[in-house]
GROMACS .gro file of C-alpha atoms in nm:
model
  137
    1UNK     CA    1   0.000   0.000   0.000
    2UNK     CA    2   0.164   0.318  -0.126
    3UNK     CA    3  -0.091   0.557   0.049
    4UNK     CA    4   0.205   0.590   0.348
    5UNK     CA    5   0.455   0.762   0.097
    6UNK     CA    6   0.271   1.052  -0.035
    7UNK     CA    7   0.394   1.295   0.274
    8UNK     CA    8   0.728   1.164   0.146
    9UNK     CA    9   0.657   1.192  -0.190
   10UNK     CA   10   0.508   1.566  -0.199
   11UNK     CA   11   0.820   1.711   0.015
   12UNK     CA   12   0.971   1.969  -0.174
   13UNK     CA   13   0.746   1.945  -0.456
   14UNK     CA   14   0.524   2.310  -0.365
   15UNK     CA   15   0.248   2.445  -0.476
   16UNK     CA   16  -0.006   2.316  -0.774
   17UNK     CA   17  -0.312   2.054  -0.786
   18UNK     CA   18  -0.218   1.711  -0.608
   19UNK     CA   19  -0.479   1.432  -0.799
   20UNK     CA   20  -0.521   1.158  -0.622
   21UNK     CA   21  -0.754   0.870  -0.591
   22UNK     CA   22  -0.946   0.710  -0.280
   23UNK     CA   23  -0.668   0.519  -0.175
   24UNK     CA   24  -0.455   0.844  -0.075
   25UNK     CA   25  -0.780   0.968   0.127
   26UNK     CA   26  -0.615   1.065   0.468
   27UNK     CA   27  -0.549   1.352   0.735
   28UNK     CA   28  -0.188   1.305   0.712
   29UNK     CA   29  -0.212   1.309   0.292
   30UNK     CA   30  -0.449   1.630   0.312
   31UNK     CA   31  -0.186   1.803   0.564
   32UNK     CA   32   0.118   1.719   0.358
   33UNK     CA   33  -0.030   1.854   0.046
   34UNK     CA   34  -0.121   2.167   0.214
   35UNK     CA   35   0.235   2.211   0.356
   36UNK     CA   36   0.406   2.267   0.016
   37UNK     CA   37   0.090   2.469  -0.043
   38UNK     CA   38  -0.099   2.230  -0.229
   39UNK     CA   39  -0.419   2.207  -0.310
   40UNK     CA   40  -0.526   1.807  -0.220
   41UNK     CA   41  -0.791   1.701  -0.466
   42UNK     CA   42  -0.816   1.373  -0.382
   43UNK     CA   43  -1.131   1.165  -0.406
   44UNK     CA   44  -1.293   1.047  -0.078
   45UNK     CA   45  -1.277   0.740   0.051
   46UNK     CA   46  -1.608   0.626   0.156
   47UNK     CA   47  -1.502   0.311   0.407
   48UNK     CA   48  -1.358   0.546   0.623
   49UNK     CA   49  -1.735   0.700   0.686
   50UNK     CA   50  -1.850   1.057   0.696
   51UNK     CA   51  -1.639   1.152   1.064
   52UNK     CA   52  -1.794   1.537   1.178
   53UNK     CA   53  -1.499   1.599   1.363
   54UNK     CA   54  -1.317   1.984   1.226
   55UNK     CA   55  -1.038   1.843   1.016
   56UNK     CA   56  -0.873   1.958   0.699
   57UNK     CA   57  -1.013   1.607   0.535
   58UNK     CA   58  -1.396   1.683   0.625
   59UNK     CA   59  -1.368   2.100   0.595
   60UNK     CA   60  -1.228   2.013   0.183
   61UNK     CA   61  -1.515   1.742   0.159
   62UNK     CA   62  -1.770   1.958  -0.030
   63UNK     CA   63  -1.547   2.212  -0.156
   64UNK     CA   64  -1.662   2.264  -0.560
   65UNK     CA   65  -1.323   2.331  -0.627
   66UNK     CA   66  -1.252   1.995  -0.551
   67UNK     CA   67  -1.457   1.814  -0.679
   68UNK     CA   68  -1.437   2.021  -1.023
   69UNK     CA   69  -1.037   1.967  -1.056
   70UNK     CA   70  -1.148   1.592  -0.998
   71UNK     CA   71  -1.297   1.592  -1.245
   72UNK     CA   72  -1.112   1.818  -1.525
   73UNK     CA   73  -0.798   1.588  -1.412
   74UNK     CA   74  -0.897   1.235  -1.294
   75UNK     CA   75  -0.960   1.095  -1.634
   76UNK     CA   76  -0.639   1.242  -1.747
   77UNK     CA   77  -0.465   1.005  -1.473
   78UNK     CA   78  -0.600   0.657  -1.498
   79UNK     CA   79  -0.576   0.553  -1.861
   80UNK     CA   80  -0.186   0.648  -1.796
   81UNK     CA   81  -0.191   0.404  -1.515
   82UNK     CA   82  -0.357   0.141  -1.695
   83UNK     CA   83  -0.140   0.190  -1.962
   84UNK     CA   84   0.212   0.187  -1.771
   85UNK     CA   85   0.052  -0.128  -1.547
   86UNK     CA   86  -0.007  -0.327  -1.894
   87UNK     CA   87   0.334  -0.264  -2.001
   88UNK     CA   88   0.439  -0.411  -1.715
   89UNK     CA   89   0.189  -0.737  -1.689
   90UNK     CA   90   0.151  -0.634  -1.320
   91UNK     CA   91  -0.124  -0.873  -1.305
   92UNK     CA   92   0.199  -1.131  -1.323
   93UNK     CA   93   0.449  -0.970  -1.135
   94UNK     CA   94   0.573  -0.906  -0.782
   95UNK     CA   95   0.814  -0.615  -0.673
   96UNK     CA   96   0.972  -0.603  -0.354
   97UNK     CA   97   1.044  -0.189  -0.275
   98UNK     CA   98   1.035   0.077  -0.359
   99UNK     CA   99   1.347   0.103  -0.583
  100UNK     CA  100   1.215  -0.166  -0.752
  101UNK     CA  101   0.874  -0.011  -0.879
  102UNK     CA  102   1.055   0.301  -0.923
  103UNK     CA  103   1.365   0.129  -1.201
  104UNK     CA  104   1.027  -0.119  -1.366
  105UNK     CA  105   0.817   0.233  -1.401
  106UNK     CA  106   1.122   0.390  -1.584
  107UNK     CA  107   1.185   0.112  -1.764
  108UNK     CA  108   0.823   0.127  -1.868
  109UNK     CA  109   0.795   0.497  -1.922
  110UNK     CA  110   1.165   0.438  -2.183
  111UNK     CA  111   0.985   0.182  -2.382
  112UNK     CA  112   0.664   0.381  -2.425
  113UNK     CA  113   0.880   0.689  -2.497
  114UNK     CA  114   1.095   0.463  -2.756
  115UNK     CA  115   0.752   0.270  -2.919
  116UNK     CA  116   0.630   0.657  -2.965
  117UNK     CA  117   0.919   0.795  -3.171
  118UNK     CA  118   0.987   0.469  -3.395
  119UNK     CA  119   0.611   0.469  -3.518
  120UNK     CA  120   0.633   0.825  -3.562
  121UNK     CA  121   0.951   0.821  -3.742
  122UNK     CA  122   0.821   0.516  -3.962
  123UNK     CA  123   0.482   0.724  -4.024
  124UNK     CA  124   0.304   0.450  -3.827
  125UNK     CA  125   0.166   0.695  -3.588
  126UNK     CA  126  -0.140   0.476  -3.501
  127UNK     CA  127   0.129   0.248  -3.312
  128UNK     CA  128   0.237   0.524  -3.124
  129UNK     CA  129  -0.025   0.421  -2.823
  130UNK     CA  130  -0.073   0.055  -2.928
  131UNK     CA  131   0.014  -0.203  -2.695
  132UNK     CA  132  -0.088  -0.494  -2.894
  133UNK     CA  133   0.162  -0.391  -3.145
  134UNK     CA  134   0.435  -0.426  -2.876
  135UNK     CA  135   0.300  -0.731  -2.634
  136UNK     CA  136   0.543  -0.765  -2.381
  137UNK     CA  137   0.645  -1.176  -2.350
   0.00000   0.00000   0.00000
């Protein structure tokens, strides 16, 4: 579970829009993000129940702004994710760390960078986002 890292994560980042799904949906997330002066728009959790209690968490709960920049910017996110997780055949794989995910992610993000310019520079340009084109074995 990577929801422990975002404080880490955000440090030293400042200020802009933090997007982030349900799983990141904490007091110690929201208070990180508004330390570099961020603005956490991060999608609420409902297992951890609607708490009435004054916190930054509940006060940003039905802020518009929020929920507009979810959605102007969620969409954006996910099909990126899928993508990079396909590359990779998570489904198949197990990776111990963080240094791990980090080098496999890179790896990923190289190939998908490298599959882009060769179809481009071939003028196969509908291969640029094409993963059956490249299956990884």
């Amino acid at each position: 579970h990577d929801s422990p890292l975002l404080p880490a994560l955000v440090q030293g980042v400042g200020e802009g829009v933090y997007v982030a799904d349900a799983g990141y949906d904490s007091e110690a997330n929201h208070h990180a993000i508004a330390a570099e002066n961020g603005f956490p728009a991060i999608c609420r959790n409902r297992r951890r129940g609607d708490q009435h209690h004054d916190t930054l968490r509940n006060r940003l709960r039905k802020n518009k702004t929020r929920k507009r920049l979810i959605k102007a910017f969620r969409w954006k996110v996910e099909p990126q994710n899928d993508l990079i997780k396909k590359v990779l055949a998570l489904p198949r794989r197990m990776f111990r760390g963080l240094k791990s995910v980090a080098f496999y992610v890179q790896l990923t993000l190289c190939r998908l960078l490298t599959q882009a310019v060769w179809a481009n520079q071939t003028g196969q340009t509908q291969l640029a986002r094409k993963l059956t084109h490249f299956k990884h074995k």
